[in-house]
Amino acid sequence: MVEAIVSRSNARFKLWKKQIKQNHDSFLLAGEDLLEETIDVFIPKLLFSSEIKLLNKWINNYSIKSLFPEPHLLSQNLLEKISGLKTFKGVCAIGSCKPYSMPVSGRFLFLDTIQDPGNFGMIIRSCLAFGWNGIFYTPNSCYPYHPKVIRASRGGIFELPIKKTTIKSFLEKTPTDQIWVTDKKGSLSPPSSLASSSIFLVIGNEGKGVSPEWPSTFNKVWIPTEKESLNVACAATLLLYSFR
């Protein structure tokens, strides 16, 4: 029998909340749709619901995959608190994903200080839609397994290799002629000769653009607009399509 937890002062509940905020090896998935989409790549450690039938359903679903998360029954109020979603009803889990290795060649995106989780998640979806092979991101970008990133990517983050790196470290390992940086002085479209080569497309911060650490001699590309500049996720999507 699973005992219900109803108090915010419960020691275990406080520990789980802290784990979500501070432990970057684990993250939270909320909702049956996300759990279903990621059942082959997500490794749950803790399972939460306010409904015992739903909790038992997912205990069974994961046991079929030889996964045995620790189940916990929460009050509706605590379930909303731990999921971070108002009026949330359903099931959520804390766990980790199976590791992906970064391919040695292909099409790669470099996110330079992307800070909005919604933008990060939408960019992941666009990478998958156009067949890109992986994403690099700077340490000062938002956490890629933030619940809002996961929701915006519709679980797509579990289907793409993602790696944190500094610009300095990245430049030391990557041929400069394969790097394209978004810049207002850039060309309007990539040359057709890119079709068979590896490329790394750099997308900058929502407000400040790319970091000055990127040498000004690099290849540049830009999307001209009539009035205001595009949202970074929209701009990234157009460029991902152009460089596909």
mmCIF file of C-alpha atoms in Angstrom:
data_model
loop_
_atom_site.group_PDB
_atom_site.id
_atom_site.type_symbol
_atom_site.label_atom_id
_atom_site.label_comp_id
_atom_site.label_asym_id
_atom_site.label_seq_id
_atom_site.Cartn_x
_atom_site.Cartn_y
_atom_site.Cartn_z
ATOM 1 C CA MET A 1 0.000 0.000 0.000
ATOM 2 C CA VAL A 2 1.409 3.382 -1.064
ATOM 3 C CA GLU A 3 0.981 5.967 1.676
ATOM 4 C CA ALA A 4 -0.140 9.418 0.536
ATOM 5 C CA ILE A 5 2.040 12.458 1.251
ATOM 6 C CA VAL A 6 -0.042 15.562 1.944
ATOM 7 C CA SER A 7 2.267 18.068 3.677
ATOM 8 C CA ARG A 8 4.724 20.473 2.032
ATOM 9 C CA SER A 9 6.894 20.150 5.134
ATOM 10 C CA ASN A 10 7.408 16.441 4.512
ATOM 11 C CA ALA A 11 11.177 15.804 4.447
ATOM 12 C CA ARG A 12 11.056 13.601 1.350
ATOM 13 C CA PHE A 13 8.926 16.103 -0.561
ATOM 14 C CA LYS A 14 11.426 18.879 0.212
ATOM 15 C CA LEU A 15 14.271 16.640 -0.962
ATOM 16 C CA TRP A 16 12.520 15.902 -4.274
ATOM 17 C CA LYS A 17 11.908 19.606 -4.933
ATOM 18 C CA LYS A 18 15.554 20.346 -4.204
ATOM 19 C CA GLN A 19 16.631 17.498 -6.476
ATOM 20 C CA ILE A 20 14.662 18.921 -9.397
ATOM 21 C CA LYS A 21 16.251 22.352 -8.962
ATOM 22 C CA GLN A 22 19.864 21.371 -8.246
ATOM 23 C CA ASN A 23 20.586 17.892 -9.618
ATOM 24 C CA HIS A 24 21.401 18.202 -13.315
ATOM 25 C CA ASP A 25 21.684 14.435 -13.627
ATOM 26 C CA SER A 26 17.951 14.080 -13.019
ATOM 27 C CA PHE A 27 14.912 15.970 -14.262
ATOM 28 C CA LEU A 28 11.142 15.845 -14.233
ATOM 29 C CA LEU A 29 8.664 14.731 -16.887
ATOM 30 C CA ALA A 30 5.016 15.662 -16.356
ATOM 31 C CA GLY A 31 2.061 14.114 -18.139
ATOM 32 C CA GLU A 32 1.177 10.744 -19.606
ATOM 33 C CA ASP A 33 1.832 11.958 -23.160
ATOM 34 C CA LEU A 34 5.481 12.739 -22.389
ATOM 35 C CA LEU A 35 5.964 9.526 -20.454
ATOM 36 C CA GLU A 36 4.539 7.540 -23.369
ATOM 37 C CA GLU A 37 6.709 9.342 -25.945
ATOM 38 C CA THR A 38 9.887 8.780 -23.925
ATOM 39 C CA ILE A 39 9.263 5.311 -22.507
ATOM 40 C CA ASP A 40 12.167 3.807 -24.501
ATOM 41 C CA VAL A 41 14.737 6.479 -23.573
ATOM 42 C CA PHE A 42 13.743 7.767 -20.135
ATOM 43 C CA ILE A 43 14.889 5.983 -16.956
ATOM 44 C CA PRO A 44 12.486 6.895 -14.131
ATOM 45 C CA LYS A 45 13.657 6.854 -10.524
ATOM 46 C CA LEU A 46 10.606 8.342 -8.782
ATOM 47 C CA LEU A 47 6.966 8.237 -9.865
ATOM 48 C CA PHE A 48 4.220 10.607 -8.595
ATOM 49 C CA SER A 49 0.454 10.885 -8.929
ATOM 50 C CA SER A 50 -2.563 11.885 -6.881
ATOM 51 C CA GLU A 51 -4.499 8.886 -8.242
ATOM 52 C CA ILE A 52 -3.613 5.379 -7.110
ATOM 53 C CA LYS A 53 -5.013 3.782 -10.306
ATOM 54 C CA LEU A 54 -2.816 5.992 -12.468
ATOM 55 C CA LEU A 55 0.190 5.304 -10.293
ATOM 56 C CA ASN A 56 -0.374 1.548 -10.603
ATOM 57 C CA LYS A 57 -0.835 1.870 -14.365
ATOM 58 C CA TRP A 58 2.593 3.425 -14.782
ATOM 59 C CA ILE A 59 4.243 1.063 -12.345
ATOM 60 C CA ASN A 60 3.035 -1.686 -14.670
ATOM 61 C CA ASN A 61 4.030 0.185 -17.852
ATOM 62 C CA TYR A 62 7.587 0.601 -16.629
ATOM 63 C CA SER A 63 7.865 -2.924 -15.217
ATOM 64 C CA ILE A 64 7.307 -4.230 -18.759
ATOM 65 C CA LYS A 65 10.478 -2.341 -19.685
ATOM 66 C CA SER A 66 12.257 -3.791 -16.622
ATOM 67 C CA LEU A 67 12.199 -0.383 -14.943
ATOM 68 C CA PHE A 68 11.058 -0.068 -11.343
ATOM 69 C CA PRO A 69 10.705 3.562 -10.180
ATOM 70 C CA GLU A 70 9.803 4.249 -6.562
ATOM 71 C CA PRO A 71 6.058 5.179 -6.505
ATOM 72 C CA HIS A 72 4.623 7.975 -4.370
ATOM 73 C CA LEU A 73 1.043 9.096 -3.908
ATOM 74 C CA LEU A 74 0.741 12.866 -3.426
ATOM 75 C CA SER A 75 -2.129 15.168 -2.579
ATOM 76 C CA GLN A 76 -3.385 17.167 -5.565
ATOM 77 C CA ASN A 77 -1.781 20.311 -4.181
ATOM 78 C CA LEU A 78 1.647 18.676 -3.809
ATOM 79 C CA LEU A 79 1.403 17.123 -7.270
ATOM 80 C CA GLU A 80 0.909 20.597 -8.737
ATOM 81 C CA LYS A 81 3.843 21.905 -6.690
ATOM 82 C CA ILE A 82 6.271 19.212 -7.795
ATOM 83 C CA SER A 83 5.177 19.298 -11.456
ATOM 84 C CA GLY A 84 5.360 23.095 -11.599
ATOM 85 C CA LEU A 85 2.004 23.154 -13.391
ATOM 86 C CA LYS A 86 -1.209 24.688 -12.069
ATOM 87 C CA THR A 87 -4.278 22.439 -12.086
ATOM 88 C CA PHE A 88 -2.074 19.515 -13.157
ATOM 89 C CA LYS A 89 -3.734 16.115 -12.950
ATOM 90 C CA GLY A 90 -1.998 12.961 -13.979
ATOM 91 C CA VAL A 91 1.394 11.434 -13.399
ATOM 92 C CA CYS A 92 4.973 12.720 -13.390
ATOM 93 C CA ALA A 93 8.385 11.180 -12.884
ATOM 94 C CA ILE A 94 11.914 12.161 -11.918
ATOM 95 C CA GLY A 95 14.695 10.343 -13.731
ATOM 96 C CA SER A 96 17.408 10.544 -16.363
ATOM 97 C CA CYS A 97 17.741 9.716 -20.047
ATOM 98 C CA LYS A 98 19.807 7.109 -21.782
ATOM 99 C CA PRO A 99 23.047 8.715 -23.042
ATOM 100 C CA TYR A 100 23.542 9.608 -26.691
ATOM 101 C CA SER A 101 26.997 9.860 -28.245
ATOM 102 C CA MET A 102 27.670 12.846 -30.481
ATOM 103 C CA PRO A 103 28.284 11.788 -34.127
ATOM 104 C CA VAL A 104 31.708 12.611 -35.584
ATOM 105 C CA SER A 105 30.228 14.281 -38.674
ATOM 106 C CA GLY A 106 26.965 15.787 -39.869
ATOM 107 C CA ARG A 107 24.923 18.944 -39.263
ATOM 108 C CA PHE A 108 25.250 20.477 -35.805
ATOM 109 C CA LEU A 109 23.792 23.501 -34.056
ATOM 110 C CA PHE A 110 25.705 25.569 -31.503
ATOM 111 C CA LEU A 111 23.482 27.546 -29.125
ATOM 112 C CA ASP A 112 25.380 30.496 -27.691
ATOM 113 C CA THR A 113 23.674 31.649 -24.470
ATOM 114 C CA ILE A 114 20.094 30.764 -25.419
ATOM 115 C CA GLN A 115 18.277 31.554 -22.188
ATOM 116 C CA ASP A 116 14.572 31.068 -22.856
ATOM 117 C CA PRO A 117 13.474 27.439 -22.265
ATOM 118 C CA GLY A 118 10.662 27.767 -24.800
ATOM 119 C CA ASN A 119 13.094 28.839 -27.512
ATOM 120 C CA PHE A 120 15.486 26.020 -26.644
ATOM 121 C CA GLY A 121 12.701 23.451 -26.871
ATOM 122 C CA MET A 122 11.337 24.771 -30.184
ATOM 123 C CA ILE A 123 14.829 24.746 -31.693
ATOM 124 C CA ILE A 124 15.242 21.097 -30.689
ATOM 125 C CA ARG A 125 12.013 20.238 -32.526
ATOM 126 C CA SER A 126 13.232 22.063 -35.623
ATOM 127 C CA CYS A 127 16.568 20.202 -35.524
ATOM 128 C CA LEU A 128 14.706 16.905 -35.528
ATOM 129 C CA ALA A 129 12.296 18.028 -38.249
ATOM 130 C CA PHE A 130 15.141 18.862 -40.642
ATOM 131 C CA GLY A 131 17.413 15.949 -39.805
ATOM 132 C CA TRP A 132 20.188 17.700 -37.865
ATOM 133 C CA ASN A 133 22.555 15.485 -35.900
ATOM 134 C CA GLY A 134 23.211 17.213 -32.572
ATOM 135 C CA ILE A 135 23.333 20.373 -30.479
ATOM 136 C CA PHE A 136 26.175 22.008 -28.566
ATOM 137 C CA TYR A 137 25.341 24.690 -26.001
ATOM 138 C CA THR A 138 27.286 27.050 -23.752
ATOM 139 C CA PRO A 139 27.287 26.684 -19.935
ATOM 140 C CA ASN A 140 25.404 29.994 -19.569
ATOM 141 C CA SER A 141 22.510 28.778 -21.721
ATOM 142 C CA CYS A 142 19.380 27.543 -19.967
ATOM 143 C CA TYR A 143 19.410 23.982 -18.654
ATOM 144 C CA PRO A 144 18.326 21.746 -21.575
ATOM 145 C CA TYR A 145 16.364 19.415 -19.278
ATOM 146 C CA HIS A 146 14.352 22.233 -17.717
ATOM 147 C CA PRO A 147 10.676 21.157 -17.627
ATOM 148 C CA LYS A 148 9.725 23.983 -20.023
ATOM 149 C CA VAL A 149 12.387 22.884 -22.532
ATOM 150 C CA ILE A 150 11.136 19.308 -22.357
ATOM 151 C CA ARG A 151 7.523 20.386 -22.885
ATOM 152 C CA ALA A 152 8.384 22.766 -25.737
ATOM 153 C CA SER A 153 10.424 20.065 -27.476
ATOM 154 C CA ARG A 154 7.581 17.558 -26.963
ATOM 155 C CA GLY A 155 10.144 15.085 -25.634
ATOM 156 C CA GLY A 156 12.353 15.611 -28.681
ATOM 157 C CA ILE A 157 15.292 16.377 -26.409
ATOM 158 C CA PHE A 158 15.572 12.633 -25.786
ATOM 159 C CA GLU A 159 16.067 11.927 -29.487
ATOM 160 C CA LEU A 160 19.047 14.198 -30.136
ATOM 161 C CA PRO A 161 22.629 14.236 -28.785
ATOM 162 C CA ILE A 162 23.166 17.395 -26.716
ATOM 163 C CA LYS A 163 26.490 18.476 -25.257
ATOM 164 C CA LYS A 164 27.586 21.382 -23.050
ATOM 165 C CA THR A 165 30.869 23.045 -24.003
ATOM 166 C CA THR A 166 32.639 26.405 -23.873
ATOM 167 C CA ILE A 167 33.244 28.382 -27.034
ATOM 168 C CA LYS A 168 37.001 28.211 -26.407
ATOM 169 C CA SER A 169 36.996 24.413 -26.126
ATOM 170 C CA PHE A 170 34.749 24.068 -29.165
ATOM 171 C CA LEU A 171 37.003 26.253 -31.333
ATOM 172 C CA GLU A 172 40.058 24.219 -30.370
ATOM 173 C CA LYS A 173 38.474 21.049 -31.780
ATOM 174 C CA THR A 174 36.483 22.268 -34.799
ATOM 175 C CA PRO A 175 37.751 23.256 -38.285
ATOM 176 C CA THR A 176 36.982 26.936 -38.731
ATOM 177 C CA ASP A 177 35.790 26.543 -42.323
ATOM 178 C CA GLN A 178 32.924 24.360 -41.061
ATOM 179 C CA ILE A 179 31.560 27.014 -38.672
ATOM 180 C CA TRP A 180 28.819 29.444 -39.726
ATOM 181 C CA VAL A 181 27.881 32.311 -37.381
ATOM 182 C CA THR A 182 24.688 34.367 -37.530
ATOM 183 C CA ASP A 183 25.684 37.970 -38.245
ATOM 184 C CA LYS A 184 24.033 40.979 -39.940
ATOM 185 C CA LYS A 185 26.965 41.156 -42.359
ATOM 186 C CA GLY A 186 26.434 37.567 -43.427
ATOM 187 C CA SER A 187 25.227 36.110 -46.732
ATOM 188 C CA LEU A 188 21.529 35.519 -47.295
ATOM 189 C CA SER A 189 21.891 31.772 -47.852
ATOM 190 C CA PRO A 190 24.543 29.044 -47.561
ATOM 191 C CA PRO A 191 26.394 27.922 -50.705
ATOM 192 C CA SER A 192 25.261 24.701 -52.344
ATOM 193 C CA SER A 193 28.728 23.184 -51.794
ATOM 194 C CA LEU A 194 27.743 22.514 -48.170
ATOM 195 C CA ALA A 195 25.587 19.576 -49.210
ATOM 196 C CA SER A 196 28.155 16.877 -48.424
ATOM 197 C CA SER A 197 30.239 18.457 -45.649
ATOM 198 C CA SER A 198 29.894 18.763 -41.866
ATOM 199 C CA ILE A 199 28.776 22.159 -40.651
ATOM 200 C CA PHE A 200 28.278 23.885 -37.318
ATOM 201 C CA LEU A 201 25.687 26.657 -37.271
ATOM 202 C CA VAL A 202 25.988 29.153 -34.385
ATOM 203 C CA ILE A 203 22.818 30.817 -33.057
ATOM 204 C CA GLY A 204 23.276 33.668 -30.586
ATOM 205 C CA ASN A 205 21.496 34.996 -27.523
ATOM 206 C CA GLU A 206 17.926 36.333 -27.815
ATOM 207 C CA GLY A 207 18.935 39.942 -27.109
ATOM 208 C CA LYS A 208 22.693 40.247 -27.651
ATOM 209 C CA GLY A 209 23.358 37.827 -30.496
ATOM 210 C CA VAL A 210 26.538 35.760 -30.671
ATOM 211 C CA SER A 211 29.420 36.207 -28.239
ATOM 212 C CA PRO A 212 32.443 38.320 -29.288
ATOM 213 C CA GLU A 213 34.532 35.180 -28.699
ATOM 214 C CA TRP A 214 33.640 34.063 -32.228
ATOM 215 C CA PRO A 215 36.324 35.368 -34.647
ATOM 216 C CA SER A 216 35.028 37.971 -37.115
ATOM 217 C CA THR A 217 36.693 36.088 -39.979
ATOM 218 C CA PHE A 218 34.267 33.153 -39.744
ATOM 219 C CA ASN A 219 31.593 32.346 -42.321
ATOM 220 C CA LYS A 220 28.503 34.462 -41.684
ATOM 221 C CA VAL A 221 24.846 34.037 -42.546
ATOM 222 C CA TRP A 222 21.820 36.244 -41.936
ATOM 223 C CA ILE A 223 18.070 36.439 -42.592
ATOM 224 C CA PRO A 224 16.974 39.928 -43.730
ATOM 225 C CA THR A 225 13.559 41.082 -42.481
ATOM 226 C CA GLU A 226 11.297 44.019 -43.363
ATOM 227 C CA LYS A 227 10.856 45.308 -39.819
ATOM 228 C CA GLU A 228 11.729 43.815 -36.453
ATOM 229 C CA SER A 229 14.089 40.879 -36.196
ATOM 230 C CA LEU A 230 12.699 37.363 -35.920
ATOM 231 C CA ASN A 231 12.313 35.478 -32.677
ATOM 232 C CA VAL A 232 15.474 33.358 -32.230
ATOM 233 C CA ALA A 233 13.565 30.075 -32.523
ATOM 234 C CA CYS A 234 11.929 31.208 -35.782
ATOM 235 C CA ALA A 235 15.255 32.412 -37.192
ATOM 236 C CA ALA A 236 16.953 29.167 -36.197
ATOM 237 C CA THR A 237 14.202 27.147 -37.895
ATOM 238 C CA LEU A 238 14.615 29.016 -41.184
ATOM 239 C CA LEU A 239 18.385 28.600 -41.101
ATOM 240 C CA LEU A 240 18.154 24.923 -40.188
ATOM 241 C CA TYR A 241 15.961 24.447 -43.238
ATOM 242 C CA SER A 242 18.366 26.409 -45.460
ATOM 243 C CA PHE A 243 21.398 24.415 -44.287
ATOM 244 C CA ARG A 244 19.658 21.026 -44.261
#
